Amino acid sequence: MRGTAFRETMLGTVRLVTGEQDTGVPLRRIRLDLRAEADRVPRPHGTTRARLTGRVRITGLADDPGATGELEISLLARRRIRYRLSFTADGRALTLDGWKSPTARHPVRSMTVLPFTLYEDGAQAGRGTLRFPLASGLVPFLLGFRFPARRDPAAHLAPRWDGGPGRTEVWYTTLTDPATGTGIWLHHELVAPTDGSEPRAHGWAASFPPEGKVRHVRFGPEPWSAPAHGFQADGVTAGPGRLTGRAGDFSWDLVERPCSGPLFTFPRWSWRHPLLPAAHMLPAARATYDGTFGDGERTLILRAAPGASARVNGRGNARRWAWLHADLGDGGVLEIVAAVSTRPGLRRLPPLVFLRLRHRGRTWPRRAERSAVGLLGVGRFRARIGLPTWTVTGRTLLRRIRVEVTQPAERTLALDYHDPDGAPAVCRNSETADARIRVERWWGRWRTEAHWTLDGTAHAEVGER
């Protein structure tokens, strides 16, 4: 089974309603840059619904990059292509509702002109017309069509261990409670020792209040029970859509709702074929969490807490590493893994940087290898790993980025554990870290394209063996 994904840009004008009248109200320019994703390939005689995400701009009123909605494609059954899109404009929650009515008599006009109405709280707030720009938009529109294979999100959670020695596998979740600013870390790990002894399952849970002491608890180790989906050990589970557990005076029961597609921090092929020392990916680049989390001192009631779950599969930890997950809002996310290998010859090299920035529906750099190895060995991203502050910098042809992460000592938890070969490792993690991120684009000179400041909401770690 395959789905459908495409991008579309429409331009037009809108006239807002003032009271009972809209006469005399000036027209405003409006632009929609949308991405549509459907779980199937549209059929001419059927009705297909697709998810809409994108950016809505209205001159002097709105510039919302986080618009969401639904597209209904029903060419013959209902003879319409309907758009419903929700966005914010000057603090107002508006809904755009309009449809094209394809006809054989005027095929081009009926497929490229979208009359629409704006609504606010069910009342009409404006009327306008959008047009698809054939001259400039048709070729990118056609070339942008994709028919990706549909994959079960739970497939990324299934254990990948093949029974061999010297492997480790991790399921971890990090999130921030929007009500209190508390960071939460759930870490689940399978270790198959190099000496061939029985595999063990263990992990920990930790809470990072914005003020006060960081608290944590461990669970396991106990024999690996080989569950079909996710992780299960010592009364703790991490499976599709749900995380539960009780350890010491900690307890949690969380429902996970993915908000976007997978994000492969390392090259996609490295997850399918474990040729590298390790591979890292997120089954969903962004997710929200609802439920309860208690750390013995207080119980949090979580509602739409932003965060993400991730997977690691490999032979053990790197010699040194740094990690960042930053939810940028409006659907954006930044994921970084910078690491020095333990392999002879490679351990003397600077850290390899794998950086993936998803912003406004696009992922940059386009290939995960680009930040780690550069282009023909030139232009590799660089990391300076240390505490309390570490940095990553890099550039492609037209963009460059600088990331500065700070993990204050009072908000950082140090935990020690062992790799499959028995070597000790220690990670220093903060789920309330600070981050400064700047992306610049070359327009004759470097100009800031986007800038984010995260105070206490970045998730970061520095570790070593």
XYZ file of C-alpha atoms in Angstrom:
465
model
C 0.000 0.000 0.000
C 1.207 3.463 -0.871
C 0.179 6.942 0.156
C 0.369 10.277 -1.620
C 2.232 13.473 -0.738
C 2.518 16.728 -2.651
C 3.050 20.463 -2.180
C 0.880 23.264 -3.515
C 1.104 27.049 -3.528
C -1.912 29.282 -4.134
C -2.111 33.067 -4.389
C -5.091 35.375 -4.205
C -6.972 38.069 -2.338
C -9.387 38.200 0.595
C -11.777 40.854 1.847
C -12.589 40.778 5.557
C -16.079 41.323 6.852
C -16.525 44.360 9.109
C -19.690 43.994 11.141
C -22.534 43.225 8.731
C -20.835 44.739 5.683
C -17.684 44.127 3.715
C -18.151 46.863 1.147
C -15.436 49.469 1.258
C -13.028 47.115 3.048
C -9.774 46.888 1.099
C -8.613 43.612 -0.433
C -5.648 41.881 1.206
C -3.226 39.558 -0.513
C -3.250 35.963 0.713
C -0.793 33.137 0.049
C -1.017 29.452 0.977
C 2.026 27.140 0.939
C 0.631 23.714 1.730
C 1.733 20.101 2.058
C -0.860 17.361 1.636
C -0.385 13.787 2.857
C -2.880 10.986 2.195
C -2.740 7.372 3.325
C -3.743 6.137 -0.124
C -3.447 6.987 -3.798
C -6.500 9.053 -4.887
C -9.013 7.259 -7.090
C -11.104 9.253 -9.614
C -14.367 7.533 -8.612
C -13.705 7.622 -4.868
C -13.182 10.145 -2.096
C -9.721 10.568 -0.586
C -8.929 12.642 2.483
C -5.496 14.088 3.083
C -3.899 15.947 5.990
C -2.930 19.549 5.283
C -0.069 21.399 6.933
C 1.618 24.590 5.879
C 1.832 28.350 6.021
C -0.864 30.994 5.612
C 0.075 34.615 4.941
C -2.362 37.525 4.738
C -0.865 40.978 4.226
C -0.903 42.943 7.448
C -2.872 40.285 9.313
C -1.412 36.778 9.410
C 1.769 34.774 8.972
C 1.101 31.379 10.519
C 3.547 28.575 9.576
C 1.633 26.073 11.720
C -1.667 25.915 9.820
C -3.375 22.510 9.782
C -6.457 21.109 8.122
C -7.963 18.583 5.728
C -8.175 18.193 1.964
C -11.015 16.214 0.411
C -10.370 14.958 -3.136
C -13.619 13.749 -4.729
C -13.376 14.383 -8.474
C -16.354 12.321 -9.663
C -18.226 11.174 -6.557
C -18.898 14.716 -5.287
C -17.264 16.745 -8.048
C -15.231 18.869 -5.704
C -11.814 19.344 -4.093
C -12.480 20.869 -0.683
C -9.974 22.663 1.554
C -10.519 23.270 5.269
C -7.621 24.979 7.006
C -7.283 26.380 10.538
C -4.787 29.122 11.363
C -4.276 32.154 13.591
C -4.352 35.772 12.437
C -3.523 38.612 14.812
C -4.556 36.441 17.764
C -7.786 35.292 16.088
C -8.532 31.643 15.314
C -9.767 31.494 11.717
C -10.879 28.671 9.433
C -10.602 28.785 5.663
C -13.278 26.735 3.894
C -13.450 26.513 0.122
C -13.656 24.105 -2.777
C -12.888 23.759 -6.438
C -15.656 22.305 -8.614
C -14.026 20.461 -11.555
C -16.012 20.561 -14.801
C -15.308 19.220 -18.280
C -16.470 22.494 -19.793
C -13.806 24.605 -18.052
C -11.194 22.070 -16.871
C -8.286 24.458 -16.311
C -10.191 27.243 -14.601
C -12.240 24.919 -12.416
C -9.111 23.099 -11.222
C -7.045 26.207 -10.527
C -9.539 28.644 -8.959
C -10.526 28.213 -5.299
C -13.313 30.480 -3.940
C -13.289 30.407 -0.156
C -14.870 31.809 2.977
C -13.175 32.649 6.268
C -14.954 31.787 9.510
C -14.347 32.839 13.110
C -16.308 30.999 15.809
C -18.754 29.821 13.153
C -19.470 33.339 11.860
C -18.338 34.572 8.484
C -15.177 36.669 8.741
C -14.237 37.171 5.118
C -14.447 36.019 1.502
C -11.839 35.624 -1.179
C -10.419 33.717 -4.133
C -7.190 31.779 -4.503
C -5.578 30.748 -7.787
C -2.972 28.168 -8.605
C -0.171 29.908 -10.580
C 0.194 27.661 -13.627
C 3.162 29.490 -15.142
C 5.395 29.272 -12.084
C 3.818 26.505 -10.048
C 2.855 23.659 -12.376
C 6.290 22.104 -12.908
C 7.302 22.145 -9.177
C 3.824 20.833 -8.320
C 4.114 17.853 -10.675
C 7.725 17.081 -9.770
C 6.885 17.236 -6.069
C 4.415 14.351 -6.132
C 5.496 11.366 -4.035
C 3.878 7.980 -3.441
C 5.646 6.738 -0.287
C 5.126 3.223 0.968
C 2.853 3.136 4.000
C 4.556 1.817 7.103
C 3.170 0.794 10.423
C 4.554 3.238 13.064
C 4.746 0.326 15.502
C 7.270 -1.381 13.207
C 9.993 1.022 14.374
C 9.355 0.007 17.992
C 9.768 -3.742 17.492
C 13.050 -5.140 18.899
C 15.768 -5.507 16.263
C 18.135 -7.711 18.251
C 18.892 -10.899 16.287
C 20.140 -12.902 19.253
C 23.837 -12.246 18.699
C 26.267 -11.064 21.408
C 27.686 -7.579 21.781
C 24.589 -5.516 21.004
C 22.586 -2.854 22.779
C 19.181 -1.476 21.946
C 17.440 1.550 23.473
C 13.916 2.932 23.598
C 13.808 6.368 25.230
C 11.266 9.149 25.597
C 11.811 12.776 26.588
C 9.125 15.407 27.093
C 8.316 18.684 28.830
C 5.244 19.361 30.947
C 3.898 22.665 29.556
C 2.110 23.502 32.829
C 5.082 23.246 35.204
C 8.141 23.223 32.926
C 9.236 19.848 34.338
C 11.321 17.675 32.034
C 10.765 13.906 31.981
C 13.120 11.156 30.805
C 12.211 7.486 30.365
C 15.066 5.197 29.292
C 14.603 1.507 28.408
C 17.578 -0.624 27.352
C 18.430 -4.132 26.202
C 22.054 -5.251 26.604
C 23.406 -8.467 25.054
C 26.907 -8.901 26.574
C 29.888 -9.560 24.321
C 30.840 -12.671 26.322
C 27.628 -14.406 25.253
C 25.938 -14.347 28.676
C 22.190 -13.870 28.985
C 20.795 -10.541 27.716
C 19.436 -8.176 30.335
C 16.817 -5.445 30.355
C 17.102 -2.371 32.532
C 16.501 1.371 32.525
C 15.505 4.397 34.549
C 13.045 7.254 34.890
C 13.930 10.818 35.877
C 12.207 14.119 36.531
C 13.807 17.543 36.077
C 11.788 20.271 37.810
C 12.685 23.833 36.784
C 13.564 24.467 40.423
C 14.576 21.849 42.944
C 16.527 18.598 42.878
C 16.610 16.276 39.896
C 15.217 12.879 40.919
C 15.561 9.465 39.287
C 14.940 5.768 39.856
C 16.302 2.635 38.174
C 14.511 -0.574 37.223
C 15.983 -3.981 36.387
C 18.197 -5.602 35.412
C 16.225 -8.718 34.661
C 16.289 -11.336 31.879
C 15.113 -10.156 28.484
C 11.653 -11.572 27.705
C 11.676 -10.834 23.938
C 8.341 -8.981 23.598
C 6.937 -8.649 20.084
C 6.414 -4.885 20.301
C 8.726 -2.490 22.098
C 10.193 -2.969 25.577
C 8.850 -4.876 28.558
C 10.672 -5.628 31.806
C 10.169 -5.361 35.567
C 6.626 -3.974 35.222
C 7.735 -1.302 32.744
C 6.476 -1.156 29.155
C 7.218 1.050 26.160
C 4.988 0.072 23.276
C 2.997 1.567 20.420
C 1.147 4.597 21.731
C 1.661 3.940 25.445
C 4.318 4.012 28.164
C 3.621 2.606 31.625
C 5.670 1.654 34.640
C 6.282 1.659 38.344
C 9.715 1.674 39.971
C 10.434 2.712 43.537
C 8.263 5.731 44.295
C 7.991 6.628 40.586
C 4.972 5.710 38.489
C 3.766 6.745 35.057
C 1.018 6.038 32.553
C 1.332 8.050 29.344
C -0.489 7.981 26.015
C 1.708 8.976 23.087
C 0.230 10.667 20.001
C 2.605 11.079 17.040
C 2.385 14.505 15.366
C 4.681 13.935 12.382
C 6.481 11.287 10.386
C 9.717 9.466 11.218
C 13.040 11.280 11.351
C 16.244 9.344 10.648
C 19.102 11.109 12.416
C 21.608 8.718 10.844
C 21.273 7.600 7.179
C 18.059 5.685 6.627
C 19.966 2.659 5.299
C 21.915 2.388 8.566
C 18.695 1.605 10.421
C 17.683 -1.093 7.958
C 21.176 -2.561 7.658
C 23.220 -2.329 10.913
C 26.602 -1.742 9.285
C 27.578 1.302 11.369
C 28.589 1.021 15.042
C 25.171 2.480 15.910
C 22.039 3.967 14.344
C 19.568 6.503 15.726
C 16.044 7.450 14.608
C 12.724 8.834 15.847
C 9.564 6.900 14.920
C 7.834 10.309 15.032
C 9.872 13.504 14.995
C 7.302 15.127 17.280
C 4.685 13.705 19.631
C 2.418 14.797 22.461
C 1.795 12.978 25.741
C -1.253 12.776 27.971
C -1.491 11.005 31.305
C 0.159 10.997 34.711
C 3.749 10.968 35.944
C 4.679 10.781 39.631
C 8.179 11.004 41.112
C 7.306 10.406 44.760
C 7.120 14.103 45.593
C 4.362 15.178 43.235
C 2.160 13.801 40.491
C 1.920 15.653 37.197
C -1.217 15.594 35.060
C 0.083 15.912 31.524
C -1.983 17.316 28.680
C -0.495 17.626 25.193
C 3.049 17.673 26.594
C 5.499 18.053 23.679
C 8.313 15.562 23.265
C 9.413 12.538 21.276
C 10.495 8.919 21.528
C 13.654 7.654 19.867
C 15.440 4.405 19.100
C 19.094 3.426 19.231
C 20.511 0.185 17.890
C 24.210 -0.624 17.922
C 27.245 -2.207 19.512
C 27.428 0.154 22.462
C 28.112 3.764 23.287
C 30.537 6.025 21.491
C 33.818 7.095 23.053
C 32.337 10.598 23.519
C 28.992 11.921 22.428
C 26.528 14.793 22.623
C 22.810 14.733 21.866
C 20.069 17.341 21.475
C 16.339 17.196 20.866
C 14.740 20.630 20.520
C 11.046 21.170 19.828
C 10.992 24.478 17.943
C 7.234 24.960 17.882
C 5.030 25.313 14.792
C 5.927 21.761 13.763
C 9.694 22.337 13.832
C 12.254 20.083 15.477
C 16.047 19.856 15.642
C 17.828 16.569 16.355
C 21.608 16.307 16.785
C 23.928 13.415 17.565
C 27.665 14.156 17.623
C 29.965 11.262 18.469
C 33.535 9.955 18.456
C 33.807 6.263 17.605
C 35.530 3.700 19.820
C 37.055 1.942 16.802
C 40.826 2.125 16.411
C 41.819 4.836 13.980
C 38.439 6.560 14.228
C 38.736 7.458 17.883
C 41.344 10.098 17.056
C 39.039 11.936 14.640
C 36.876 14.923 15.616
C 33.235 14.117 16.423
C 31.017 13.125 13.521
C 27.903 15.315 13.513
C 24.493 14.067 12.404
C 22.127 17.062 12.341
C 18.524 17.057 11.126
C 16.434 20.239 11.151
C 12.764 19.875 10.224
C 11.283 23.317 9.642
C 8.219 24.408 7.653
C 7.675 20.907 6.359
C 11.214 20.406 5.023
C 14.190 18.540 6.469
C 17.684 20.042 6.188
C 20.264 18.886 5.227
C 18.446 16.743 2.672
C 20.681 13.735 3.381
C 21.831 12.729 6.844
C 25.345 11.976 5.579
C 25.848 15.598 4.532
C 26.469 16.966 8.027
C 28.733 14.039 9.016
C 31.041 13.680 6.009
C 30.430 16.852 4.021
C 30.562 16.966 0.246
C 33.492 14.919 -1.029
C 34.991 15.305 2.424
C 34.657 19.102 2.470
C 32.177 21.063 4.545
C 31.682 18.601 7.384
C 29.812 20.012 10.387
C 31.818 20.491 13.579
C 31.086 19.933 17.258
C 32.878 21.101 20.389
C 31.752 18.761 23.158
C 32.049 19.851 26.761
C 30.122 20.947 29.819
C 28.316 23.058 30.781
C 28.227 24.311 27.152
C 28.739 22.550 23.841
C 28.300 23.791 20.280
C 27.656 22.575 16.740
C 28.307 24.629 13.609
C 28.051 23.839 9.923
C 27.012 25.021 6.497
C 25.848 23.793 3.135
C 25.975 25.793 -0.076
C 23.351 28.402 0.852
C 22.667 27.824 4.567
C 24.613 27.694 7.756
C 23.680 26.905 11.350
C 25.043 27.500 14.816
C 23.737 25.663 17.864
C 24.825 26.408 21.425
C 23.562 24.110 24.193
C 23.952 24.790 27.909
C 23.359 22.145 30.571
C 23.474 23.851 33.987
C 25.011 21.582 36.639
C 22.000 21.874 38.948
C 19.722 20.704 36.120
C 21.940 17.839 34.916
C 21.815 14.205 36.059
C 24.892 11.936 35.817
C 24.195 8.207 35.455
C 26.673 5.359 35.061
C 26.091 2.000 33.358
C 27.959 -0.624 31.290
C 28.236 -1.415 27.590
C 27.978 -4.951 26.170
C 31.773 -5.356 26.446
C 31.621 -4.461 30.143
C 33.231 -1.038 29.699
C 31.760 1.615 32.017
C 29.965 4.602 30.526
C 28.490 7.730 32.038
C 25.917 10.100 30.576
C 25.128 13.585 31.845
C 21.587 14.387 30.847
C 19.378 17.443 31.212
C 15.746 17.575 30.165
C 15.659 21.280 31.083
C 18.653 22.453 29.079
C 18.976 25.775 27.244
C 19.644 26.118 23.521
C 20.358 28.953 21.111
C 19.834 28.081 17.445
C 20.436 30.355 14.482
C 19.967 29.472 10.810
C 21.273 31.863 8.167
C 20.833 31.913 4.394
C 23.068 33.440 1.751
C 21.384 36.314 -0.137
C 24.454 38.166 -1.338
C 25.425 38.159 2.334
C 24.481 35.990 5.294
C 21.035 36.899 6.617
C 19.174 35.314 9.519
C 16.483 32.977 8.233
C 15.313 31.615 11.620
C 16.309 31.933 15.243
C 15.148 30.044 18.314
C 15.866 30.471 22.005
C 14.900 27.582 24.295
C 15.141 28.297 28.014
C 14.732 25.117 30.020
C 12.859 23.183 27.321
C 15.719 21.621 25.343
C 16.628 17.974 25.923
C 20.373 17.357 25.871
C 23.113 14.946 26.935
C 26.879 14.612 26.990
C 28.482 11.235 27.656
C 31.709 9.275 27.532
C 33.185 5.855 28.066
